[in-house]
Short mmCIF file of C-alpha atoms and ligand atoms in Angstrom, two decimals:
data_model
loop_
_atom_site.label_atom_id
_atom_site.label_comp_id
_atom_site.label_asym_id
_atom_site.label_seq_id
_atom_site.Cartn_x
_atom_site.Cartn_y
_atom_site.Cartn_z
CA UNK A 1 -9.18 9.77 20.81
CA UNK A 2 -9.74 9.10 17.31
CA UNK A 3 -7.99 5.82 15.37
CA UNK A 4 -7.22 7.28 11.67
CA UNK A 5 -6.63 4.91 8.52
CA UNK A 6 -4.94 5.78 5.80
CA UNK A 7 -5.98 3.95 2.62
CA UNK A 8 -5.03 3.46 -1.27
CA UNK A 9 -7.73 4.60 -3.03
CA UNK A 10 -6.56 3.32 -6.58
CA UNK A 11 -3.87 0.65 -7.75
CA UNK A 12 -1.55 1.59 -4.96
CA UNK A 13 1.44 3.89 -4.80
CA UNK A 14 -1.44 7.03 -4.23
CA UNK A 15 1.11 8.42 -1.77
CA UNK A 16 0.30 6.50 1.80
CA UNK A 17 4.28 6.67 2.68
CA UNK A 18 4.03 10.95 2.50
CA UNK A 19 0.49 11.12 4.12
CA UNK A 20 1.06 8.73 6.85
CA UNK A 21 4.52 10.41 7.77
CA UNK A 22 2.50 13.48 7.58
CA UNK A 23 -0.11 12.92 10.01
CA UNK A 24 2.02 10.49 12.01
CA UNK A 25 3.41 13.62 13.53
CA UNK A 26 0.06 14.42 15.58
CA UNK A 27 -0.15 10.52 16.28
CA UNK A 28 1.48 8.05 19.31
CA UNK A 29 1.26 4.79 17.65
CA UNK A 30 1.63 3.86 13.98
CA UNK A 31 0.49 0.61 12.91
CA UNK A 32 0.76 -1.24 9.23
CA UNK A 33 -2.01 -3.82 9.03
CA UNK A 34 -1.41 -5.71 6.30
CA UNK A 35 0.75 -6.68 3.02
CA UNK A 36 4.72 -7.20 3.03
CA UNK A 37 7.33 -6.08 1.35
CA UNK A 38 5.49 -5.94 -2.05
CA UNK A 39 4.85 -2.38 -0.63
CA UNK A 40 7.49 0.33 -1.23
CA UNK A 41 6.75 4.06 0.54
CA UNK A 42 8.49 6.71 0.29
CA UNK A 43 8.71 9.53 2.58
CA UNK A 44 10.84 12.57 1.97
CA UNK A 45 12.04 15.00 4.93
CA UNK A 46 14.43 17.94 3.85
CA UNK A 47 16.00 16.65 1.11
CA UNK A 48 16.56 13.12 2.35
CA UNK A 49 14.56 10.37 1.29
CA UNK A 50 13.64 7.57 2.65
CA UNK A 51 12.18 3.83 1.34
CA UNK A 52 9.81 1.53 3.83
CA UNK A 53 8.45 -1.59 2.43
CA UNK A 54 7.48 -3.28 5.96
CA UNK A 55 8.47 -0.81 8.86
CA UNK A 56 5.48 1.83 9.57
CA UNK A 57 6.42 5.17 8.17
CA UNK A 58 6.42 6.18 11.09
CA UNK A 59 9.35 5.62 12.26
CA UNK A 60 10.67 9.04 11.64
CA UNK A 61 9.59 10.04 14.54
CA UNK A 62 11.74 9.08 17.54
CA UNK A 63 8.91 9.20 20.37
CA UNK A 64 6.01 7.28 18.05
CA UNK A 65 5.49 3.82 18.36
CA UNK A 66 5.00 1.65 15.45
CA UNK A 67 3.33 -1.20 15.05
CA UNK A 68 3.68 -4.04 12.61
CA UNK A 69 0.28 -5.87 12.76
CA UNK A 70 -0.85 -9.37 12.58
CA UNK A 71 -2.27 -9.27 9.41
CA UNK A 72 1.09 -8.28 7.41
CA UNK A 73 3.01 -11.04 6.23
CA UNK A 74 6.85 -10.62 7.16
CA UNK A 75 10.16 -11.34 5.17
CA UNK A 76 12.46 -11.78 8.43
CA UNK A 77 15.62 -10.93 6.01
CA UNK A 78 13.97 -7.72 4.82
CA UNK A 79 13.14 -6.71 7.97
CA UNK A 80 16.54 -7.06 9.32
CA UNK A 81 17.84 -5.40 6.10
CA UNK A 82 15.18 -2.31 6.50
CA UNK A 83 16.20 -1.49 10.42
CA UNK A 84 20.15 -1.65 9.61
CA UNK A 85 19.16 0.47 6.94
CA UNK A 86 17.51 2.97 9.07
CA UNK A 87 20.09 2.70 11.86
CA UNK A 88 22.23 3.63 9.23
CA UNK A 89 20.74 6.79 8.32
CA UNK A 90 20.33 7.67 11.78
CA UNK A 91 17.14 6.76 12.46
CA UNK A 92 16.52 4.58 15.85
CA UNK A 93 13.92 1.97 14.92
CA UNK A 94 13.36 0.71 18.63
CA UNK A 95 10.14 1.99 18.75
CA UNK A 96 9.02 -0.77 16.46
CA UNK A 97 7.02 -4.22 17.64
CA UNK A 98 5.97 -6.95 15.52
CA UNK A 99 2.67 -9.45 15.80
CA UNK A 100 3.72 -12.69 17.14
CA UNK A 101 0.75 -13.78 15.05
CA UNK A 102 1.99 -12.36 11.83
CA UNK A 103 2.78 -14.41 8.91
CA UNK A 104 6.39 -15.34 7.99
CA UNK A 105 7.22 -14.68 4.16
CA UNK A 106 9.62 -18.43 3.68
CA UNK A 107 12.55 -18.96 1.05
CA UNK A 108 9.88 -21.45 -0.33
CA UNK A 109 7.33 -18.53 -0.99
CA UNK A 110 9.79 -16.80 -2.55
CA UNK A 111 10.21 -19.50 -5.30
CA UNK A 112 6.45 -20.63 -5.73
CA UNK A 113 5.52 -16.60 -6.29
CA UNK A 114 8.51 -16.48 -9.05
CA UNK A 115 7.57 -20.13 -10.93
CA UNK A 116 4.10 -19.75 -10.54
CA UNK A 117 4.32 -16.24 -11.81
CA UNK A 118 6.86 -17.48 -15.21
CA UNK A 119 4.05 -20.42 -15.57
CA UNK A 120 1.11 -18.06 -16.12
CA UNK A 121 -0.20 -17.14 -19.52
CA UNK A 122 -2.20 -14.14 -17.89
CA UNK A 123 0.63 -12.84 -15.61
CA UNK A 124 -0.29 -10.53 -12.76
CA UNK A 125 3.16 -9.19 -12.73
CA UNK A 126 3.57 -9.64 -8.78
CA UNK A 127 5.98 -8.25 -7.49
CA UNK A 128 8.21 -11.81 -6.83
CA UNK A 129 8.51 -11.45 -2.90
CA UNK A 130 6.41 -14.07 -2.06
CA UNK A 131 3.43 -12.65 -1.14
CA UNK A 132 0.72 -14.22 -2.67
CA UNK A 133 2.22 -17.83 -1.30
CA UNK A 134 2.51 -16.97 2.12
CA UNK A 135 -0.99 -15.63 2.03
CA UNK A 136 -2.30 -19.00 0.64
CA UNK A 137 -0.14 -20.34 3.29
CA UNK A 138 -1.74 -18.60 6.56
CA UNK A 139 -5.33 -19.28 5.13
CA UNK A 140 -4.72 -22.60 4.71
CA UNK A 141 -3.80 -23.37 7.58
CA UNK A 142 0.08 -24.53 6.52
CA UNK A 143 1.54 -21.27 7.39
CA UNK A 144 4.48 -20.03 9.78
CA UNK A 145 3.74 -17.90 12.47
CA UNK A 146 6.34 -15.51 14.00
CA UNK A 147 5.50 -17.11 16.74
CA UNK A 148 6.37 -20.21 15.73
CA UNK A 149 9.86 -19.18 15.01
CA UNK A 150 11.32 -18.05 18.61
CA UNK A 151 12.04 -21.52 19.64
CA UNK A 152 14.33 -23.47 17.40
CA UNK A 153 12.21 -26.94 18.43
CA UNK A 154 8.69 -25.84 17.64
CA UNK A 155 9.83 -23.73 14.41
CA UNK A 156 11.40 -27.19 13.38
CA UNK A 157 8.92 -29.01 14.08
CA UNK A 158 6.50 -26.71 12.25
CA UNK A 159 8.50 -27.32 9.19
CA UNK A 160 8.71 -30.94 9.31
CA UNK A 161 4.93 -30.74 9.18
CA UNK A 162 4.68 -28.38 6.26
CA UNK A 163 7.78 -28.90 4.43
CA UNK A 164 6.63 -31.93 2.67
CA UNK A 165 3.54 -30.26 0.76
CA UNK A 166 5.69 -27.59 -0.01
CA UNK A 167 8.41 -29.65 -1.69
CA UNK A 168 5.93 -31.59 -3.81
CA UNK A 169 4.44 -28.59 -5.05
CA UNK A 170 8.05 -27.11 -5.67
CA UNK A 171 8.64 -30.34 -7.78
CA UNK A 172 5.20 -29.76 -9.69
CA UNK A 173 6.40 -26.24 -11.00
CA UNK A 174 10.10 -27.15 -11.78
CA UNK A 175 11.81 -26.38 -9.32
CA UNK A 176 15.73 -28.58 -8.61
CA UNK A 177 16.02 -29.12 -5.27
CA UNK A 178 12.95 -28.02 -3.00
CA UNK A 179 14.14 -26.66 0.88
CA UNK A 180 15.32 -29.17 3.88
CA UNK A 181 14.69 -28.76 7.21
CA UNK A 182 17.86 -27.96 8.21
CA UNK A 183 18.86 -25.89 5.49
CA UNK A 184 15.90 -23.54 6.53
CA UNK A 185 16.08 -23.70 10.34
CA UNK A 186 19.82 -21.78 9.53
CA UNK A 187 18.42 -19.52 7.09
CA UNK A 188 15.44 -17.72 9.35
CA UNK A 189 16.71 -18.69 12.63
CA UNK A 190 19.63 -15.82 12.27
CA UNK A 191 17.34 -13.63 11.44
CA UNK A 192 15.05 -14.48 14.44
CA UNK A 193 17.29 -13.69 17.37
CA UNK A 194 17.58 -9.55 16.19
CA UNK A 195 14.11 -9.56 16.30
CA UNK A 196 12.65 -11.95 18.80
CA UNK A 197 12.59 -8.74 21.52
CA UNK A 198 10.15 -6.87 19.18
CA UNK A 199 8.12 -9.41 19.57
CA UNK A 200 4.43 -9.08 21.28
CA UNK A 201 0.81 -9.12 21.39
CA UNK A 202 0.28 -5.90 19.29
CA UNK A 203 -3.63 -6.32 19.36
CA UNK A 204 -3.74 -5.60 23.07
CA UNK A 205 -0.82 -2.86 23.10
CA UNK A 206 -3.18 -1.00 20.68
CA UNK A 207 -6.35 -1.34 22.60
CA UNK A 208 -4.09 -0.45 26.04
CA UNK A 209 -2.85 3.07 24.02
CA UNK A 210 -6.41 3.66 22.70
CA UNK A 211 -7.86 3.19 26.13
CA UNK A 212 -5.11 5.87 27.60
CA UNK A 213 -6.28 8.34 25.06
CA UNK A 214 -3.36 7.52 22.45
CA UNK A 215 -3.96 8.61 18.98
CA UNK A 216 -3.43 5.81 16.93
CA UNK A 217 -2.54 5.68 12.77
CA UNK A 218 -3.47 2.40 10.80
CA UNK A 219 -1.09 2.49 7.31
CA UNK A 220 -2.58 0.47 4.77
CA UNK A 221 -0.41 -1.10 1.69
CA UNK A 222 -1.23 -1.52 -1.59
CA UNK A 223 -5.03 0.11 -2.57
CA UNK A 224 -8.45 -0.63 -3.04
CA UNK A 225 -8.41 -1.95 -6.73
CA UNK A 226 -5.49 -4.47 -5.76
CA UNK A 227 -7.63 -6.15 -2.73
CA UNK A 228 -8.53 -9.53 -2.82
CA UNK A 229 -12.23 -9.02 -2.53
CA UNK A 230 -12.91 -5.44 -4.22
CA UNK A 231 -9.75 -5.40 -6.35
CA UNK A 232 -9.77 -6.12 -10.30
CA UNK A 233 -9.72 -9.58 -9.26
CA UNK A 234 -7.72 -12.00 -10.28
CA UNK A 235 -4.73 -8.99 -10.86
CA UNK A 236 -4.46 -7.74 -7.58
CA UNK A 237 -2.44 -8.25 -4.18
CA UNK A 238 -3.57 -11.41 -1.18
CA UNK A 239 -4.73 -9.47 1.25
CA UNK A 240 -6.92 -6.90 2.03
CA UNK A 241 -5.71 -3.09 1.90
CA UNK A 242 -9.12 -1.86 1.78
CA UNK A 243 -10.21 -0.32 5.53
CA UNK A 244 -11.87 -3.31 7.01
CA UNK A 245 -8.19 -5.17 6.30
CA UNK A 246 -7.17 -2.84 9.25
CA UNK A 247 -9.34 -3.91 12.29
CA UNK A 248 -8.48 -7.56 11.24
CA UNK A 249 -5.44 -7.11 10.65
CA UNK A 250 -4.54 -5.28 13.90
CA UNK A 251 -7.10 -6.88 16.24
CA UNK A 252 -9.28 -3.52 16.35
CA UNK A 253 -12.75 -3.83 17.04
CA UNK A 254 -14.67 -2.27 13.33
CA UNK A 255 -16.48 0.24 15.76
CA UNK A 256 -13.27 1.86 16.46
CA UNK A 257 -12.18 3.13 13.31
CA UNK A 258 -13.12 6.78 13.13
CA UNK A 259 -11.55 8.33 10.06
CA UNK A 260 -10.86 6.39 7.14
CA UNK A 261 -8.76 8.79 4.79
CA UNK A 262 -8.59 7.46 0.98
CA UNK A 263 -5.14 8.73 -0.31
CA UNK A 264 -5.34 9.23 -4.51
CA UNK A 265 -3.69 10.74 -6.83
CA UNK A 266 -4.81 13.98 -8.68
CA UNK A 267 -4.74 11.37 -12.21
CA UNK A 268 -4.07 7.23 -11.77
CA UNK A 269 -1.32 5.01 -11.87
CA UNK A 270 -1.06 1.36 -12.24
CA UNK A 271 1.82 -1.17 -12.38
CA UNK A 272 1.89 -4.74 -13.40
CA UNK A 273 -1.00 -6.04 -15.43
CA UNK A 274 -4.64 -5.84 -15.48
CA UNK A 275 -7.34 -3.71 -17.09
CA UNK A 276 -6.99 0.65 -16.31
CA UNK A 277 -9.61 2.14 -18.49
CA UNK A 278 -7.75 5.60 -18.11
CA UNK A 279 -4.64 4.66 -19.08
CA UNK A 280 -2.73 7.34 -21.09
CA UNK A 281 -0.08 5.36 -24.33
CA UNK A 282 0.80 8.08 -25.65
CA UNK A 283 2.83 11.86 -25.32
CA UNK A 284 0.39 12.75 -22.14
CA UNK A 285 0.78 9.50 -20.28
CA UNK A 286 4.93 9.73 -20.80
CA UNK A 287 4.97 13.79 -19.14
CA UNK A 288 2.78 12.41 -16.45
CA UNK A 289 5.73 9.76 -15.48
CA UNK A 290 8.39 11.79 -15.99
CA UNK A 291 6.68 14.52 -13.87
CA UNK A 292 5.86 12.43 -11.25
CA UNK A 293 8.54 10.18 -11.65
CA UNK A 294 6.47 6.77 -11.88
CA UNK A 295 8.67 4.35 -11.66
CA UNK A 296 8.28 1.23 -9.08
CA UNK A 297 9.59 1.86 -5.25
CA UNK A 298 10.10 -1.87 -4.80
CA UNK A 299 10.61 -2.93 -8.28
CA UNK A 300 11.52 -0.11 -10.67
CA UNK A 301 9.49 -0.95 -13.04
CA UNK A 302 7.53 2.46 -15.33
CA UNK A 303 4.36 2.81 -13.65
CA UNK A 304 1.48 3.18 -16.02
CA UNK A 305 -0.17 6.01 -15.99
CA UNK A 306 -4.03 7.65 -16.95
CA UNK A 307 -6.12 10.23 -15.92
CA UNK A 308 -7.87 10.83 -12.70
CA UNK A 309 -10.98 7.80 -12.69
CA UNK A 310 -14.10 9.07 -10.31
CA UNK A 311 -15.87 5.91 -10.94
CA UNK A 312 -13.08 4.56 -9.42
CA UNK A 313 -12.73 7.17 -6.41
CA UNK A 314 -16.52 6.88 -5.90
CA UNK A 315 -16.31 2.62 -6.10
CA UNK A 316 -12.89 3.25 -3.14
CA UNK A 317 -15.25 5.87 -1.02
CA UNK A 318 -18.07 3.11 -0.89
CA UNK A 319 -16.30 -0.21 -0.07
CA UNK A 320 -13.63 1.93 2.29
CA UNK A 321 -16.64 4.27 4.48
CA UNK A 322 -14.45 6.92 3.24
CA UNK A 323 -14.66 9.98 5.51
CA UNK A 324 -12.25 11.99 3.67
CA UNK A 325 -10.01 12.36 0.36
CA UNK A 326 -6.20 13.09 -0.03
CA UNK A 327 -5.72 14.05 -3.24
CA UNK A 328 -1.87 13.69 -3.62
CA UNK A 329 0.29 14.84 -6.80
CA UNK A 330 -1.47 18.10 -7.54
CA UNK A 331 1.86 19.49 -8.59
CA UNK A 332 2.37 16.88 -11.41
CA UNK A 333 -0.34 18.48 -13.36
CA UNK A 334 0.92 22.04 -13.74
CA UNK A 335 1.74 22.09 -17.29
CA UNK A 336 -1.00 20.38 -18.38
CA UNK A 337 -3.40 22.70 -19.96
CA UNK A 338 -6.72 21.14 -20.11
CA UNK A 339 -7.10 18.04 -17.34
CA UNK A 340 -9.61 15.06 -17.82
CA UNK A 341 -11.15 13.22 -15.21
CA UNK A 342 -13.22 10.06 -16.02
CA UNK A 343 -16.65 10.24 -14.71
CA UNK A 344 -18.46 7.17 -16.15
CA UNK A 345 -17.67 4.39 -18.57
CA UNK A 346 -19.34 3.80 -21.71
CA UNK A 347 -19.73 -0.31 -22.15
CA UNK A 348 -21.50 -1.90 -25.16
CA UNK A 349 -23.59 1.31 -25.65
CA UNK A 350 -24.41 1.76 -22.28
CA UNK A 351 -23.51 4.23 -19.39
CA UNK A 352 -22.08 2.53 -16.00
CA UNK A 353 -21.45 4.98 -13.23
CA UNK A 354 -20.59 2.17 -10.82
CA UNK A 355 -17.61 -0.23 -11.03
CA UNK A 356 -18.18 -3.27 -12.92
CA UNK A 357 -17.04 -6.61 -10.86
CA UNK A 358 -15.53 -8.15 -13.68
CA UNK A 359 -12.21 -7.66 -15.70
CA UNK A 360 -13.49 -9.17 -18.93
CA UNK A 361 -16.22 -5.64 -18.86
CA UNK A 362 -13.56 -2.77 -17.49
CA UNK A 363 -11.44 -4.21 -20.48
CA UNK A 364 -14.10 -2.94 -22.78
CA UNK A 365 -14.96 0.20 -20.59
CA UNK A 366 -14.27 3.68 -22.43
CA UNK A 367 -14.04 7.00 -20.21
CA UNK A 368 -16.50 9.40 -20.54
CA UNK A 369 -14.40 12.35 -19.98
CA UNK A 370 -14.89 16.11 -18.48
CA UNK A 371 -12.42 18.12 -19.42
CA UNK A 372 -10.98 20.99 -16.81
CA UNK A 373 -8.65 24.08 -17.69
CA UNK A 374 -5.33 23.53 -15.79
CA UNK A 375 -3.88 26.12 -13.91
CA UNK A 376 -0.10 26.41 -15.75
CA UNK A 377 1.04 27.43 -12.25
CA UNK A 378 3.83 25.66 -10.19
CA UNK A 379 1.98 24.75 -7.29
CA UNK A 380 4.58 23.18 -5.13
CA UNK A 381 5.33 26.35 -2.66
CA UNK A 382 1.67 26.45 -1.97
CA UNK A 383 1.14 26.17 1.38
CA UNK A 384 -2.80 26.69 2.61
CA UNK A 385 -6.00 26.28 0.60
CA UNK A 386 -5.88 29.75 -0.30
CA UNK A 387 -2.56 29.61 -2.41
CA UNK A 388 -4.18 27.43 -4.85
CA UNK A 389 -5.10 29.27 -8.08
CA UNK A 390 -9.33 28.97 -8.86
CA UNK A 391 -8.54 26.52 -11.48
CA UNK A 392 -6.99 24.01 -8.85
CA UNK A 393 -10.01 24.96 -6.67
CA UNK A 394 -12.52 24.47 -8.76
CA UNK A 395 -10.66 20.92 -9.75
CA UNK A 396 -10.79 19.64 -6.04
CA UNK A 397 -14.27 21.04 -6.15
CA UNK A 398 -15.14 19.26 -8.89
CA UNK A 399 -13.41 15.96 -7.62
CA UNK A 400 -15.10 16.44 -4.50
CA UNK A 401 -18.33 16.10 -5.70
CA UNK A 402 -17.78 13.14 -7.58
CA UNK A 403 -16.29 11.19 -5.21
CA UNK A 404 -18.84 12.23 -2.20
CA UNK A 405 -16.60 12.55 0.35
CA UNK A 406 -14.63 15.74 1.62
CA UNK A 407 -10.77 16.77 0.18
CA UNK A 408 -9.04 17.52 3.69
CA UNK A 409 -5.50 17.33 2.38
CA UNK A 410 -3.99 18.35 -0.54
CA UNK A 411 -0.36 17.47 -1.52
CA UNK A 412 1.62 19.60 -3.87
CA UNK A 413 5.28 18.01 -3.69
CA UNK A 414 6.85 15.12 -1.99
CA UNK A 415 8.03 16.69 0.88
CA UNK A 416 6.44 16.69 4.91
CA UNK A 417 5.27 20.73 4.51
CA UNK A 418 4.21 20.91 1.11
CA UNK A 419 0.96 19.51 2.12
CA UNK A 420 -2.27 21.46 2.20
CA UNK A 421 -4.69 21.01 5.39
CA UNK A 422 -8.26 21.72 5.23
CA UNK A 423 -9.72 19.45 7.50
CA UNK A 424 -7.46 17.74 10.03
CA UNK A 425 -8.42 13.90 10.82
CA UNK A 426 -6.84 14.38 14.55
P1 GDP B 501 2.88 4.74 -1.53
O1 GDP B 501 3.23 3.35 -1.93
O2 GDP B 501 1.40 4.99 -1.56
O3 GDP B 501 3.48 5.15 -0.22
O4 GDP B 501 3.51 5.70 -2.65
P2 GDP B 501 5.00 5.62 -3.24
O5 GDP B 501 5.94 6.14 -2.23
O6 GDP B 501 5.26 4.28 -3.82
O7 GDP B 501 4.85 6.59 -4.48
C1 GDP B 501 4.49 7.93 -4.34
C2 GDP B 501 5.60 8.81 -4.90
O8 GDP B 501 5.14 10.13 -5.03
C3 GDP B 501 6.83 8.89 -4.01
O9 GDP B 501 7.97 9.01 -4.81
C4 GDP B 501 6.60 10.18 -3.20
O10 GDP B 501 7.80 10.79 -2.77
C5 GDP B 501 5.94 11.01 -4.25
N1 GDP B 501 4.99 12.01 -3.76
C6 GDP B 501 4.09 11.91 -2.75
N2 GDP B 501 3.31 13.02 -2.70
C7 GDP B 501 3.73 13.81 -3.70
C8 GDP B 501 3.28 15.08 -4.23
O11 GDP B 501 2.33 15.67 -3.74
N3 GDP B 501 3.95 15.57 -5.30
C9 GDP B 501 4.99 14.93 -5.88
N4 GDP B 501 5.58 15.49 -6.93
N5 GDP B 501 5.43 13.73 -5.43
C10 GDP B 501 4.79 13.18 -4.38
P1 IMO B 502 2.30 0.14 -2.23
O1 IMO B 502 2.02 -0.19 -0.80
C1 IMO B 502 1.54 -0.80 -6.41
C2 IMO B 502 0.86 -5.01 -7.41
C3 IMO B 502 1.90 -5.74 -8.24
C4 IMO B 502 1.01 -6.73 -8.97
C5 IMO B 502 -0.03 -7.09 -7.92
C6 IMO B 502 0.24 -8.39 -7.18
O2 IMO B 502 3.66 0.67 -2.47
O3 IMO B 502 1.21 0.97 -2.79
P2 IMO B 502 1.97 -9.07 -5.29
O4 IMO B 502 3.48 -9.09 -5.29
O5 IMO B 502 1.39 -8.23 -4.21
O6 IMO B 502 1.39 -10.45 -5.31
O7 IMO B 502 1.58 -8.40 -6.70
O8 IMO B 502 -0.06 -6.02 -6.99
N1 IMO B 502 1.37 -4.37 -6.19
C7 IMO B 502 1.52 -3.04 -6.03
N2 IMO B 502 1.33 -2.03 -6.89
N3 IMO B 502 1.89 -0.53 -5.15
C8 IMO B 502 2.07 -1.53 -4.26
O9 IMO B 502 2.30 -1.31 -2.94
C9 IMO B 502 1.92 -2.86 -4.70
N4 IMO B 502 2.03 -4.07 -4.09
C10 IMO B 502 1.68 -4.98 -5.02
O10 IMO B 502 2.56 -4.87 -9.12
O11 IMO B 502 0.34 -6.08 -10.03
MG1 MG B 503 4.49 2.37 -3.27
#
């Protein structure tokens, strides 16, 4: 049965929260492999809308297990915070289990993301919730296990080990008071008890479902120009959203992945800082956020926004094994009357069709633009391939063959049915 991931193909918020909801309803187990609660994804059902920054969006779905993996890094408050919240809106989250080996997000991260973050003359305009921290943390070797939390004892004694390092560094950047051992133990250990029966070996529950012929979802955060590796290094995210990030960060064997699904948007958005060679200052880039209504799930902040980069989508297909293209949004371009999409940069004279490695070039990149007629048709009642009016067609044609991989979905409005199928991944 085949293991699906669904991946950011750009600077994250491409849509994952809608797609995975989406096909989540063909799948048994849902599983989010890596970042924290620097994610925010939205899915809408009806007319009710709902925000996941660390809980699979799966969760929707009463009789679908979801997974979060070993490789995500965990805020024990927000996690608390997010199932009350869906209890509240009368969702049951006890379908959820948690990585004993994932990361814990501390108080202490909290504050080292924030001063670090105010001390930097090049900001990367994280998102504050620790993240980056806790990631230094776990490959370091100094970092908190969930684990390590479900007995009061070893958790304290964990902290009396790497409490000291912590404080000093606290000191360095400014910081009052630095964290006791105490003061800490009552801060996460409420937190723990809610939780501690969610608690398991999710590695081995995957391979048991996978072995019984379960269908099984992988939910990536972030995207592919945020990873650590083949992000726009140094302004990206810790970890890796990219599609190998899921078999480590789940315990899934690489050979098991079958369809990797690159969600993108029908143009680009950023947000925080870093070079975006498509990025729209003017009229054009203000109609595309108030279309699409770019502003931050977790943060609020505007969301930059550009045209639609295939140098970009071609650079995600290749370091992702891409076996297929969600190109999410469509709707957002309806009034536009003639649509660019970036095909190649022009640096220094010269024409690079592949994704430089460094910042200090994509800073000086210019598009080399196509233009497309739009299709001045409100798309969002579409329903199949064949609703879509040729211009639409021949742009998913035309994206298609830049970014080399097949468009099997199509999304034309936020909500669960106004997605197109062509190709189903399950
Ligand atoms: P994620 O982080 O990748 O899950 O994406 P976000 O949820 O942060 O941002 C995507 C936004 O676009 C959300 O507000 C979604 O409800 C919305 N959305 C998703 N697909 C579509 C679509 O096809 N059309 C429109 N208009 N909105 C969409
Ligand atoms: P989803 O899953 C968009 C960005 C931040 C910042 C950089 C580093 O919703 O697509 P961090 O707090 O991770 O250290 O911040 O990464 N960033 C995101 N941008 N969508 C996200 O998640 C993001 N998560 C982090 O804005 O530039
Ligand atoms: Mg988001």
């Amino acid at each position: 049965m085949p293991l699906v991931v669904v991946v950011g193909a750009q600077w994250g918020d491409e849509g994952k929260g809608k797609m995975t909801d989406f096909l989540a309803a063909q799948a048994d187990v849902v599983a989010r492999y890596q970042g924290g609660n620097n994610a925010g994804h939205t899915v809408m059902v009806d007319n009710e809308v709902y925000k996941l920054h660390l809980i699979p969006s799966g969760i929707l779905y009463p009789n679908t297990r979801c997974v979060i993996g070993n490789g995500v890094v965990v805020d024990l408050q927000v996690l608390c915070e997010e199932l009350q919240y869906l209890r509240e809106k009368g969702v049951n989250p006890d379908n959820l289990v948690i990585s004993e080996r994932a990361h814990v997000i501390m108080p202490y991260h909290k504050e080292i993301d924030r001063l670090q973050e105010s001390a930097r003359e090049a900001k990367i305009g994280t998102t504050g919730r620790g993240i980056g921290p806790a990631y230094v943390d776990k490959v370091g070797r100094s970092g908190m296990r969930i684990i390590d939390t479900l007995d009061v004892d070893r958790f304290r004694r964990r902290l009396q080990e790497i409490l000291p390092e912590k404080n000093l560094i606290l000191k360095a950047l400014g910081h009052p008071s630095g964290f006791t051992v105490d003061s800490l133990t009552a801060d996460i250990q409420r937190y723990v008890t809610p939780i501690k029966p969610m608690v398991t070996d999710t590695s081995r529950l995957i391979e048991e479902a996978r072995k019984n012929g379960a269908k099984i979802l992988c939910e990536g955060a972030q995207g592919t120009l945020l990873d650590v590796d083949h992000g726009t290094y140094p302004f990206v995210t810790s970890s890796s959203p990219t599609a190998g990030g899921a078999s480590v960060g789940l315990g899934v064997g690489p050979n098991r992945l079958d369809e990797i699904v690159g969600v993108m948007k029908a143009y680009t958005t950023r947000v925080g800082e870093g070079p975006f060679p498509t990025e729209l200052e003017g009229s054009m880039g203000e109609v595309l956020r108030e279309r699409g209504h770019e502003y931050g799930t977790t943060t609020g902040r505007p969301r930059r926004c550009g045209w639609f980069d295939a140098v970009i989508a071609r650079y995600a297909a290749r370091v992702n094994g891409l076996t297929g293209a969600a190109i999410m949004l469509l709707d957002v371009l309806d009034a536009v009357e003639t649509i660019r999409v970036c095909t190649a940069y022009r640096y220094r004279g010269t024409v690079l069709t592949e994704f430089p490695s460094d910042v200090d070039v994509l800073r000086e990149c210019e598009p080399e633009y196509t233009d497309l007629p739009g299709w001045m048709r409100d798309l969002t009642a579409a329903r199949t391939y064949k609703d879509l009016p040729d211009q639409a067609r021949a742009f998913l044609g035309f994206l298609e063959r830049q970014i080399g991989c097949p468009v099997r979905y199509v999304s034309v409005g936020p909500r669960r049915e106004q997605t197109i199928v062509i190709e189903s991944v399950f």
